[in-house]
Coordinates of C-alpha atoms and ligand atoms in Angstrom, one line a residue:
M1 CA 8.5 25.1 -15.7
A2 CA 9.7 28.1 -13.8
D3 CA 13.4 28.7 -14.4
V4 CA 15.4 29.0 -11.2
V5 CA 17.2 32.0 -12.5
S6 CA 14.1 34.0 -13.2
K7 CA 12.3 33.0 -10.0
T8 CA 10.4 35.9 -8.4
A9 CA 9.2 36.2 -4.8
L10 CA 5.7 35.1 -5.7
D11 CA 6.9 32.0 -7.5
C12 CA 8.3 30.5 -4.2
G13 CA 4.9 30.7 -2.5
I14 CA 4.8 31.4 1.2
V15 CA 8.3 30.9 2.5
I16 CA 8.6 29.2 5.8
E17 CA 12.1 29.9 7.3
D18 CA 14.4 27.3 9.0
D19 CA 13.8 28.7 12.4
W20 CA 10.0 28.4 12.3
P21 CA 9.0 26.4 15.4
G22 CA 5.4 25.7 14.3
Y23 CA 2.5 26.0 16.7
N24 CA 2.0 24.0 19.9
I25 CA -0.1 21.0 18.9
D26 CA -2.5 21.5 21.8
L27 CA -3.5 24.9 20.3
F28 CA -5.4 23.1 17.5
S29 CA -7.6 20.0 17.3
S30 CA -6.1 16.8 16.0
P31 CA -7.1 13.1 16.3
T32 CA -6.3 11.6 19.7
H33 CA -4.9 8.5 18.0
Y34 CA -1.9 10.6 17.1
S35 CA -1.4 12.3 20.5
G36 CA 2.3 12.1 21.4
D37 CA 3.3 11.4 17.7
L38 CA 3.6 15.0 16.6
D39 CA 6.0 17.8 17.6
C40 CA 4.1 20.7 16.2
V41 CA 1.5 22.0 13.8
Y42 CA 3.7 23.3 11.0
I43 CA 1.0 24.6 8.6
P44 CA -2.6 24.7 9.9
H45 CA -5.3 23.3 7.7
G46 CA -7.0 26.7 7.4
V47 CA -3.8 28.3 6.0
I48 CA -3.5 25.4 3.5
M49 CA -7.0 26.0 2.3
D50 CA -6.5 29.8 2.0
R51 CA -3.3 29.4 0.0
T52 CA -5.0 26.8 -2.2
E53 CA -7.8 29.1 -2.9
R54 CA -5.3 31.7 -4.2
L55 CA -3.5 29.1 -6.3
A56 CA -6.8 28.2 -7.9
R57 CA -7.3 31.8 -8.9
N58 CA -3.8 32.0 -10.3
I59 CA -4.4 28.9 -12.4
M60 CA -7.8 30.3 -13.5
D61 CA -6.1 33.6 -14.5
D62 CA -3.5 31.8 -16.6
L63 CA -5.5 28.9 -18.0
G64 CA -9.2 30.0 -17.9
D65 CA -11.4 29.1 -20.9
H66 CA -9.2 26.1 -22.0
D67 CA -9.8 22.5 -21.2
L68 CA -7.6 21.0 -18.5
V69 CA -6.5 17.5 -17.6
V70 CA -5.6 17.4 -13.9
L71 CA -3.0 14.7 -13.3
C72 CA -3.1 14.0 -9.6
V73 CA -0.1 12.3 -8.2
L74 CA -1.2 9.8 -5.5
K75 CA -1.3 9.1 -2.8
G76 CA 0.0 12.3 -1.2
G77 CA -1.5 14.6 -3.8
Y78 CA -5.2 13.5 -3.3
Q79 CA -6.2 16.1 -0.8
F80 CA -4.4 19.0 -2.4
S81 CA -5.8 18.0 -5.8
A82 CA -9.3 17.7 -4.5
D83 CA -9.2 21.1 -2.8
L84 CA -7.5 22.8 -5.8
V85 CA -10.1 21.3 -8.2
E86 CA -12.9 22.5 -5.8
G87 CA -11.3 26.0 -5.9
I88 CA -11.2 26.1 -9.7
K89 CA -14.8 24.8 -9.8
T90 CA -16.0 27.5 -7.5
L91 CA -14.3 30.2 -9.7
S92 CA -15.7 28.5 -12.8
R93 CA -19.3 28.8 -11.7
N94 CA -18.9 32.4 -10.3
S95 CA -17.2 34.2 -13.1
N96 CA -17.4 34.6 -16.9
R97 CA -14.4 32.5 -17.4
S98 CA -14.3 28.7 -16.7
I99 CA -12.1 25.7 -17.0
P100 CA -13.6 22.4 -18.1
M101 CA -11.6 19.8 -16.2
R102 CA -10.9 16.1 -16.3
V103 CA -9.1 14.4 -13.5
H104 CA -6.7 11.5 -13.9
F105 CA -4.8 9.7 -11.1
I106 CA -1.3 8.3 -11.2
R107 CA 0.7 6.8 -8.4
L108 CA 4.4 7.3 -7.6
K109 CA 6.2 5.3 -5.0
S110 CA 9.7 5.9 -3.7
Y111 CA 9.7 6.5 0.0
L112 CA 10.4 4.0 2.9
N113 CA 10.2 5.4 6.4
D114 CA 11.4 9.0 5.9
Q115 CA 14.0 8.2 3.2
S116 CA 13.7 8.4 -0.5
T117 CA 14.7 5.1 -2.3
E118 CA 16.3 4.9 -5.7
D119 CA 13.6 2.9 -7.6
L120 CA 10.7 5.0 -8.6
Q121 CA 7.5 3.3 -9.8
I122 CA 4.9 5.1 -11.8
I123 CA 1.5 3.3 -11.7
G124 CA -1.4 4.2 -13.9
A125 CA 0.7 6.1 -16.3
E126 CA 1.3 3.4 -18.9
D127 CA -1.0 4.8 -21.5
L128 CA -1.5 8.6 -21.2
S129 CA -2.2 9.0 -25.0
F130 CA -5.4 10.9 -24.1
L131 CA -3.0 13.8 -23.0
N132 CA -2.1 14.4 -26.7
G133 CA -2.7 18.1 -27.5
K134 CA -4.2 18.8 -24.1
N135 CA -3.4 21.3 -21.4
V136 CA -2.1 19.3 -18.4
L137 CA -1.8 20.3 -14.8
I138 CA 0.3 17.9 -12.7
V139 CA -0.7 18.2 -9.0
E140 CA 1.9 17.1 -6.4
A141 CA 1.8 17.4 -2.7
I142 CA 5.6 17.8 -2.2
V143 CA 8.6 18.4 -4.3
D144 CA 12.1 18.0 -2.7
T145 CA 15.0 17.1 -4.9
G146 CA 12.9 17.5 -8.0
N147 CA 14.2 14.2 -9.4
T148 CA 10.8 12.6 -9.3
L149 CA 9.1 15.6 -10.9
K150 CA 11.8 15.7 -13.6
M151 CA 11.2 12.0 -14.4
L152 CA 7.5 12.3 -14.4
L153 CA 7.6 15.4 -16.7
K154 CA 9.8 13.5 -19.2
H155 CA 7.3 10.6 -19.1
V156 CA 4.3 12.9 -19.6
E157 CA 6.1 15.0 -22.4
G158 CA 6.4 11.7 -24.3
F159 CA 2.6 11.8 -24.9
R160 CA 2.8 15.2 -26.5
P161 CA 0.5 17.4 -24.5
K162 CA 0.0 21.0 -25.7
M163 CA 1.2 22.4 -22.4
I164 CA 2.3 21.1 -19.0
K165 CA 2.1 23.1 -15.8
V166 CA 2.9 21.8 -12.3
A167 CA 1.2 22.7 -9.0
G168 CA 3.1 21.7 -5.9
L169 CA 1.7 22.4 -2.4
L170 CA 5.1 22.2 -0.8
V171 CA 8.6 22.7 -2.1
K172 CA 11.4 21.6 0.3
R173 CA 14.7 23.5 0.5
V174 CA 17.1 20.6 0.0
P175 CA 20.8 20.7 -0.7
H176 CA 20.8 18.8 -4.1
S177 CA 17.7 20.0 -5.8
V178 CA 17.6 19.9 -9.6
A179 CA 16.4 23.0 -11.4
C180 CA 12.8 21.8 -11.7
L181 CA 10.3 23.7 -9.7
P182 CA 6.5 23.8 -9.9
D183 CA 4.8 26.7 -11.7
Y184 CA 2.4 27.1 -8.8
V185 CA 3.9 26.7 -5.3
G186 CA 1.9 26.7 -2.1
F187 CA 4.7 26.9 0.5
E188 CA 8.5 26.6 0.5
I189 CA 9.5 24.8 3.6
P190 CA 12.8 23.7 5.4
N191 CA 14.2 20.3 4.8
R192 CA 12.1 18.6 7.5
F193 CA 9.9 15.5 7.2
V194 CA 6.2 16.6 7.4
V195 CA 3.0 14.6 7.6
G196 CA -0.7 15.3 7.3
Y197 CA -3.1 16.6 4.6
A198 CA -2.6 13.3 2.8
L199 CA 1.2 13.2 3.4
D200 CA 2.2 10.0 5.1
Y201 CA 4.8 8.3 7.2
N202 CA 4.5 4.6 6.2
E203 CA 0.9 5.2 5.4
Y204 CA 0.0 6.8 8.7
F205 CA -1.0 10.5 9.2
R206 CA -2.9 10.9 5.9
D207 CA -6.0 11.3 8.1
L208 CA -4.6 14.4 9.8
D209 CA -5.8 17.8 8.5
H210 CA -2.9 20.0 9.5
I211 CA 0.6 19.6 8.1
C212 CA 2.7 18.6 11.1
V213 CA 6.2 17.6 12.1
L214 CA 6.6 14.1 13.5
S215 CA 8.0 13.6 16.9
E216 CA 10.9 11.1 17.5
S217 CA 8.5 8.8 19.3
G218 CA 6.1 9.0 16.4
K219 CA 8.9 8.1 14.0
M220 CA 9.8 5.0 16.2
K221 CA 6.2 4.0 16.7
Y222 CA 5.4 3.7 13.0
K223 CA 8.8 2.6 11.7
I224 CA 8.9 -0.5 9.5
Ligands
HPA1 N1 6.6 13.9 4.1 C1 5.9 12.9 3.5 N2 6.2 12.4 2.3 C2 7.3 12.9 1.7 C3 8.0 14.0 2.3 C4 7.6 14.5 3.6 O1 8.3 15.4 4.1 N3 9.0 14.3 1.4 C5 8.8 13.5 0.3 N4 7.8 12.7 0.5
MG2 MG1 4.7 8.7 1.2

């Protein structure tokens, strides 16, 4: 894990500042069933893909030629995982180095509406003994306080992998974050609730390609 003290500019990924207004939603295509539900396109799909391609290269540079178990954290991480794995596969078949990969899925559940709840459930992680002695890459869509990641790491460490790295597409700048950051970060973003690219609001918006900011009316419409 990257130590906060020794963090370099590249470790933070692409930094999106607090005053970034995003792009007008009508400048891009998005499904009509979400019209009126979104304030702006925060990170366009193409930019996510370009950044993911580079993360795949960084992972290949660090871990190439060793077997890897990709631990995809569902549900939010499925799209990032899929695209990251595709990126690594592309590099593996186009260079002299390659990474044989296995993919495993676990599910964490802790959010209701746009608020984190105390009780975190890990599903599908009961027996991870196959991680013993392996290189493991945990793939998360979003890291905010870092508490979830810290808990998950502790759980995974219990199965004695040879090495654990973490890839997080988004890291949120939140007030009470613990010193637990992904090794590979796509974007550092302000403390705003975002949806799309498999990130949800009460299970909606996973079917949106861009990462967007919800509108107040969208929040009301899908509240439970
Ligand atoms: N969006 C969706 N899910 C999340 C977020 C977010 O901003 N933060 C933590 N889980
Ligand atoms: Mg969610």
